[in-house]
CSV table of C-alpha atoms in Angstrom, one decimal:
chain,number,residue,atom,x,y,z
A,103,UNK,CA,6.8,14.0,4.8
A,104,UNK,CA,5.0,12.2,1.9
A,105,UNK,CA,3.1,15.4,0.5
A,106,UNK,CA,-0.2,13.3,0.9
A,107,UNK,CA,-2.2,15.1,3.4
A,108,UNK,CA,-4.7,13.1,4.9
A,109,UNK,CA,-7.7,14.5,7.9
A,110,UNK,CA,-8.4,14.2,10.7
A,111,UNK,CA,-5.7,12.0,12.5
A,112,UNK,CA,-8.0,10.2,14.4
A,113,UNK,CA,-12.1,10.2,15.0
A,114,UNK,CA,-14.4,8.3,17.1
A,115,UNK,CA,-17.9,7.8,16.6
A,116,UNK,CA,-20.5,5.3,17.5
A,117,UNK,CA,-22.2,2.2,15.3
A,118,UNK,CA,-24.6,4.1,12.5
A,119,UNK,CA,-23.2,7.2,12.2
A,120,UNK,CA,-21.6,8.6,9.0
A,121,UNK,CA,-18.0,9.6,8.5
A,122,UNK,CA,-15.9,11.8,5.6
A,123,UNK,CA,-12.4,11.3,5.4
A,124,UNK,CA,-10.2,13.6,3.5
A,125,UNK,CA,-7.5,13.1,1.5
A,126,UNK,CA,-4.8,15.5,-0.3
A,127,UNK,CA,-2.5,14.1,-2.7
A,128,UNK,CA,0.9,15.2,-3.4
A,129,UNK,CA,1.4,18.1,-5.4
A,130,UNK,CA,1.1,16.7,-9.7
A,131,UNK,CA,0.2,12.8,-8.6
A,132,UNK,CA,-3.6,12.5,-10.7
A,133,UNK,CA,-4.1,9.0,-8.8
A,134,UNK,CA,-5.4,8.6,-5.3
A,135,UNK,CA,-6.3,5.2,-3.6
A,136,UNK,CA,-7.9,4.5,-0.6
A,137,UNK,CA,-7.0,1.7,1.6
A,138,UNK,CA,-8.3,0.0,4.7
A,139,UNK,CA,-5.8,-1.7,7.5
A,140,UNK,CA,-7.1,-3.3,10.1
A,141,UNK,CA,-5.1,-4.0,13.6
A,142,UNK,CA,-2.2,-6.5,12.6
A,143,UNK,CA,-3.4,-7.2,8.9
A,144,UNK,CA,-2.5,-6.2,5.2
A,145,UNK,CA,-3.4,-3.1,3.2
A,146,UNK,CA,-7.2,-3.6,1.8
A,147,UNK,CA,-7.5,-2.1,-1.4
A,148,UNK,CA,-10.7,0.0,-1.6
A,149,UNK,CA,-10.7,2.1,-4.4
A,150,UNK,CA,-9.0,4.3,-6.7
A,151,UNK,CA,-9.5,7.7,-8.7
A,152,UNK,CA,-7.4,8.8,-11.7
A,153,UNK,CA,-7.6,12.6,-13.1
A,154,UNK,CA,-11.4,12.7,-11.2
A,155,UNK,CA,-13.2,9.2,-12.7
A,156,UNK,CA,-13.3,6.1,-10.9
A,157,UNK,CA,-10.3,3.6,-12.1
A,158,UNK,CA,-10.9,0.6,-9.9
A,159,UNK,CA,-12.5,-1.0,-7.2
A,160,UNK,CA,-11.5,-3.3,-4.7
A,161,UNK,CA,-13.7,-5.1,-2.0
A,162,UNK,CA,-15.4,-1.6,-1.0
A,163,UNK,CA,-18.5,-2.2,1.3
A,164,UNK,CA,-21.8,-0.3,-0.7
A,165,UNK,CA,-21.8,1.8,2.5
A,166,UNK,CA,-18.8,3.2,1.2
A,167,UNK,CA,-18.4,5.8,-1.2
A,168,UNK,CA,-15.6,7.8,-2.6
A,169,UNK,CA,-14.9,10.8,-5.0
A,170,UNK,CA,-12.2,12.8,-6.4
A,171,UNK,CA,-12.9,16.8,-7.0
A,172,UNK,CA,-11.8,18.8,-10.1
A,173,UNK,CA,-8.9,19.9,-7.5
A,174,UNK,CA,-7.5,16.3,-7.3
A,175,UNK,CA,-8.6,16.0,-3.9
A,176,UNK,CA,-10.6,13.0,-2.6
A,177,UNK,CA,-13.2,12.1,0.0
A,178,UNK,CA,-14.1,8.6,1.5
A,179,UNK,CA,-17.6,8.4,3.0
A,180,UNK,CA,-18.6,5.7,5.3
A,181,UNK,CA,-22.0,5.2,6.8
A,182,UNK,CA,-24.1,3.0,8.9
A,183,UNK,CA,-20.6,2.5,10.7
A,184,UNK,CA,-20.4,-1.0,12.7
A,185,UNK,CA,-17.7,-1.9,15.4
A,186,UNK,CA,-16.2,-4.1,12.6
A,187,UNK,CA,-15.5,-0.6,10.4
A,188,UNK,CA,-12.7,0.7,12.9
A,189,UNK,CA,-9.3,0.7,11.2
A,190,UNK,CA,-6.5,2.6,10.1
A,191,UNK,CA,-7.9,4.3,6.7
A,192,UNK,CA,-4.9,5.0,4.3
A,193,UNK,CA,-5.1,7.6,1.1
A,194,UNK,CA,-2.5,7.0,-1.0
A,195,UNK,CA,-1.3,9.3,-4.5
A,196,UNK,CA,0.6,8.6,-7.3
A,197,UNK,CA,1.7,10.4,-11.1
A,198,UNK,CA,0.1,6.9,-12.2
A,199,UNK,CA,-0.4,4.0,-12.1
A,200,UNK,CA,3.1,2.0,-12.7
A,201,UNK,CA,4.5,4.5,-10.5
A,202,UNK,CA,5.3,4.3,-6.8
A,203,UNK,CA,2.3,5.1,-4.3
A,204,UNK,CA,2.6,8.0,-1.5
A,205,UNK,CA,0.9,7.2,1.5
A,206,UNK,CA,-0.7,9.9,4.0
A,207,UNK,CA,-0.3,9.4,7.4
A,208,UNK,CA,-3.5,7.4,7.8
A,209,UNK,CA,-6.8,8.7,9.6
A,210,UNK,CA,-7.4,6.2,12.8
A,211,UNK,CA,-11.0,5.4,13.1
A,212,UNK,CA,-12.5,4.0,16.0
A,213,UNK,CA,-16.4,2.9,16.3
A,214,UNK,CA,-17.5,2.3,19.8
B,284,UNK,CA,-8.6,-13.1,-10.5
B,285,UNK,CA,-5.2,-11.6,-10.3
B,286,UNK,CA,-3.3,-11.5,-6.9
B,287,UNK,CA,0.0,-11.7,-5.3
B,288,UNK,CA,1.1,-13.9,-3.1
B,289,UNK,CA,3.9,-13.2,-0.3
B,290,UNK,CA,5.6,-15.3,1.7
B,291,UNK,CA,6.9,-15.9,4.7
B,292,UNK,CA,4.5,-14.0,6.8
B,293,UNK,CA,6.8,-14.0,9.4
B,294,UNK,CA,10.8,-13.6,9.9
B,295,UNK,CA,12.7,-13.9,12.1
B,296,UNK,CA,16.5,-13.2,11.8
B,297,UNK,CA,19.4,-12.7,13.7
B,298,UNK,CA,21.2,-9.4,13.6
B,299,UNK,CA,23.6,-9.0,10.9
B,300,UNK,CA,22.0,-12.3,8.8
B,301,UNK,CA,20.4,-11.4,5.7
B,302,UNK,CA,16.4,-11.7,4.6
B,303,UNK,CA,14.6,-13.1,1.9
B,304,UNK,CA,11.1,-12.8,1.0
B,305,UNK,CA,9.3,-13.5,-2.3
B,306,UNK,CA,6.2,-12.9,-4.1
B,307,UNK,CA,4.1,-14.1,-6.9
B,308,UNK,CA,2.6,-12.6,-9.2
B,309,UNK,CA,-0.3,-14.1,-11.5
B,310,UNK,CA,-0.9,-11.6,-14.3
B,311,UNK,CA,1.8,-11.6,-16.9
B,312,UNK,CA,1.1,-8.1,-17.6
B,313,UNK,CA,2.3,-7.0,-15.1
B,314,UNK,CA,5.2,-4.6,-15.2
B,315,UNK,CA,6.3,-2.4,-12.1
B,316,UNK,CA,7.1,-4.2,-9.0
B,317,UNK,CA,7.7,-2.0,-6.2
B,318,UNK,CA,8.3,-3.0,-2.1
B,319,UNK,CA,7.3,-1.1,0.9
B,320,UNK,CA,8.2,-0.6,4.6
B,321,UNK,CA,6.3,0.2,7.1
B,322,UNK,CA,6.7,0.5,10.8
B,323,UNK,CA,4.9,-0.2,14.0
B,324,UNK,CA,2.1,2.8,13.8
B,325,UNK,CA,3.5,4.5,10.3
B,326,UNK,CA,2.5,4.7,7.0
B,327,UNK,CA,4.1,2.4,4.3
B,328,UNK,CA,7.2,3.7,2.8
B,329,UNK,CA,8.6,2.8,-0.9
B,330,UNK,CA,12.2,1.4,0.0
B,331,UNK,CA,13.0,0.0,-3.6
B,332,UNK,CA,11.2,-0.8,-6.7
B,333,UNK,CA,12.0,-2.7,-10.1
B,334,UNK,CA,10.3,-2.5,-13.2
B,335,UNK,CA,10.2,-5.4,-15.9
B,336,UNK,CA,12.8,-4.6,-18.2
B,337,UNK,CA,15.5,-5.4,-15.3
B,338,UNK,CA,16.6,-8.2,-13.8
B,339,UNK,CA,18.3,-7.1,-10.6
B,340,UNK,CA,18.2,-3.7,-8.4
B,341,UNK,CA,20.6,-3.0,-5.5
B,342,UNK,CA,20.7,0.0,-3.1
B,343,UNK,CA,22.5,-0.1,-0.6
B,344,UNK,CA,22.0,-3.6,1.5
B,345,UNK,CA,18.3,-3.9,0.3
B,346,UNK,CA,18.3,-6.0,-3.3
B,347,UNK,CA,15.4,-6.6,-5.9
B,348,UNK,CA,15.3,-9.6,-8.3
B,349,UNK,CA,12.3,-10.5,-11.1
B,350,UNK,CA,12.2,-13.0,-12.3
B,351,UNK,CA,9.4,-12.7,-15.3
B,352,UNK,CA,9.2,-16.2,-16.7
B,353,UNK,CA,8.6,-17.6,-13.2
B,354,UNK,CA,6.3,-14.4,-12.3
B,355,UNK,CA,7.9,-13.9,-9.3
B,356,UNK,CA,10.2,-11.1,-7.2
B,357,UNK,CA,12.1,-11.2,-3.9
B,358,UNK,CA,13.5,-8.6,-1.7
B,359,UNK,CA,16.9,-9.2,-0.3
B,360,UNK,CA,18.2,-7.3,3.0
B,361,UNK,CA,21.9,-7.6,4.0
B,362,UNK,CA,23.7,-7.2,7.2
B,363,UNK,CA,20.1,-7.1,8.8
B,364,UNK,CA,20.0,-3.9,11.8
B,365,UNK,CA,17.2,-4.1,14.4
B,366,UNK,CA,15.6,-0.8,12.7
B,367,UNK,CA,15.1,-3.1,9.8
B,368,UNK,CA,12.5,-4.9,11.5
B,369,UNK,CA,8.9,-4.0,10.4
B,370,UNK,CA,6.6,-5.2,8.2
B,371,UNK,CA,7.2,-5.4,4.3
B,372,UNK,CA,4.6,-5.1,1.4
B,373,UNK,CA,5.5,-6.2,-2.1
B,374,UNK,CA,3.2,-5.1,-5.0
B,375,UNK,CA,2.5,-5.5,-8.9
B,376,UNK,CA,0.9,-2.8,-10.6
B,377,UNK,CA,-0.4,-3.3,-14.2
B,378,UNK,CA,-0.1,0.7,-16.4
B,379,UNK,CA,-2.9,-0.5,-19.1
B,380,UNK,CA,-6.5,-1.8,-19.6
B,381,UNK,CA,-7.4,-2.4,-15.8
B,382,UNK,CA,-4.6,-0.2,-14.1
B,383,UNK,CA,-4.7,-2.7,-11.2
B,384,UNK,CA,-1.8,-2.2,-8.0
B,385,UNK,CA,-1.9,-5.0,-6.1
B,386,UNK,CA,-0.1,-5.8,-2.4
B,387,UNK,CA,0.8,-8.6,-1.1
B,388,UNK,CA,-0.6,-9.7,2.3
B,389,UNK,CA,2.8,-8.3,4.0
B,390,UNK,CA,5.5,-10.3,6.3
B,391,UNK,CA,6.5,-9.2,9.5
B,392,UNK,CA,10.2,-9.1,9.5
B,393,UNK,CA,11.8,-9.0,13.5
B,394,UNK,CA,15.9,-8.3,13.7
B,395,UNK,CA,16.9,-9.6,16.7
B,396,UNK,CA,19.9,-8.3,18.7
């Protein structure tokens, strides 16, 4: 067990509907990224919160969006969903940012 | 802009050979190195990490070397076991000014018996 609580395990929808993935770091890691993982590829970096503020970006679609609350948790929101969207969605936490990362379990999303 | 490039992206050993796979780094500033595992289904796991002050890390039959002036790291596995096989993800993470923690595409390591 990480300690990075991610939910739900899995969610289908269909192609424009709008989805909210939560994530809960491990208990005293400030940092959360999010990552996307398609079927047989790498870990796409989407973004990443430190302490509540934005710290970077990666190649996030603009119908994605992402916060961290005053409780360190974080939500990613994604809308307009296309078939192209489903993936494995990764939250990850860490104390900062030269330290190591602690993935969640992953929420599997499916678009049909 | 910055990235890391990892290769082989594919491996194939027999059991009880050893493994090598490298990455490259392109920022200099970058100063924790760490690699991760992860299996079929599973999220990615730290197995080992360095950070730039050292040249060499062992634990157990998994290895870490840095090499800073070339910018690049490998990961060594000895005695290879077919629950090594999965997929492995280097990274280079950057503690100041853009706080960047980058992976590498990933190589898919098979142990067979």
């Amino acid at each position: 067990d990480s300690g990075v609580t991610q939910t739900p395990k899995h969610l289908i929808t269909a192609t424009g509907q709008r989805v909210t993935l939560r994530c809960s770091p491990r208990s005293g890691d400030l940092s959360v990224y999010w990552y996307q993982q398609s079927l047989d590829q790498g870990l796409q970096f989407l973004i990443q919160y430190y302490n509540g503020e934005e710290r970077a970006k990666g190649n996030i679609l603009e119908r994605f969006s992402a916060q961290q609350f005053p409780d360190l948790h974080s939500e990613l929101n994604l809308s307009s969903l296309e078939l192209g969207d489903s993936a494995l969605y990764f939250c990850a936490s860490s104390l900062a940012s030269n330290q190591p990362q602690h993935f969640g379990d992953g929420t599997r999303l499916s678009i049909l | 802009g910055e990235n890391v490039e990892q290769h082989p992206s594919t491996l194939s050993v027999q059991e009880g050979d050893s493994a090598v796979i490298k990455c490259t780094y392109s920022d200099s500033a970058s100063n924790y190195f760490p690699w991760y595992k992860q299996e079929l289904g599973k999220r990615p796991q730290l197995i080992i990490d360095i950070r730039s002050n050292v040249g060499e890390k062992k634990d157990q039959r998994i290895a870490v070397t840095l090499n800073k002036t070339a910018k690049h790291f490998s990961l060594h596995i000895t005695e290879t076991q077919p629950e090594d096989s999965a997929v492995y993800f280097c990274a280079a993470s950057i503690s100041s000014g853009t706080y960047k923690y980058i992976f590498g595409t990933g190589t898919r390591l098979k142990v067979l018996a």
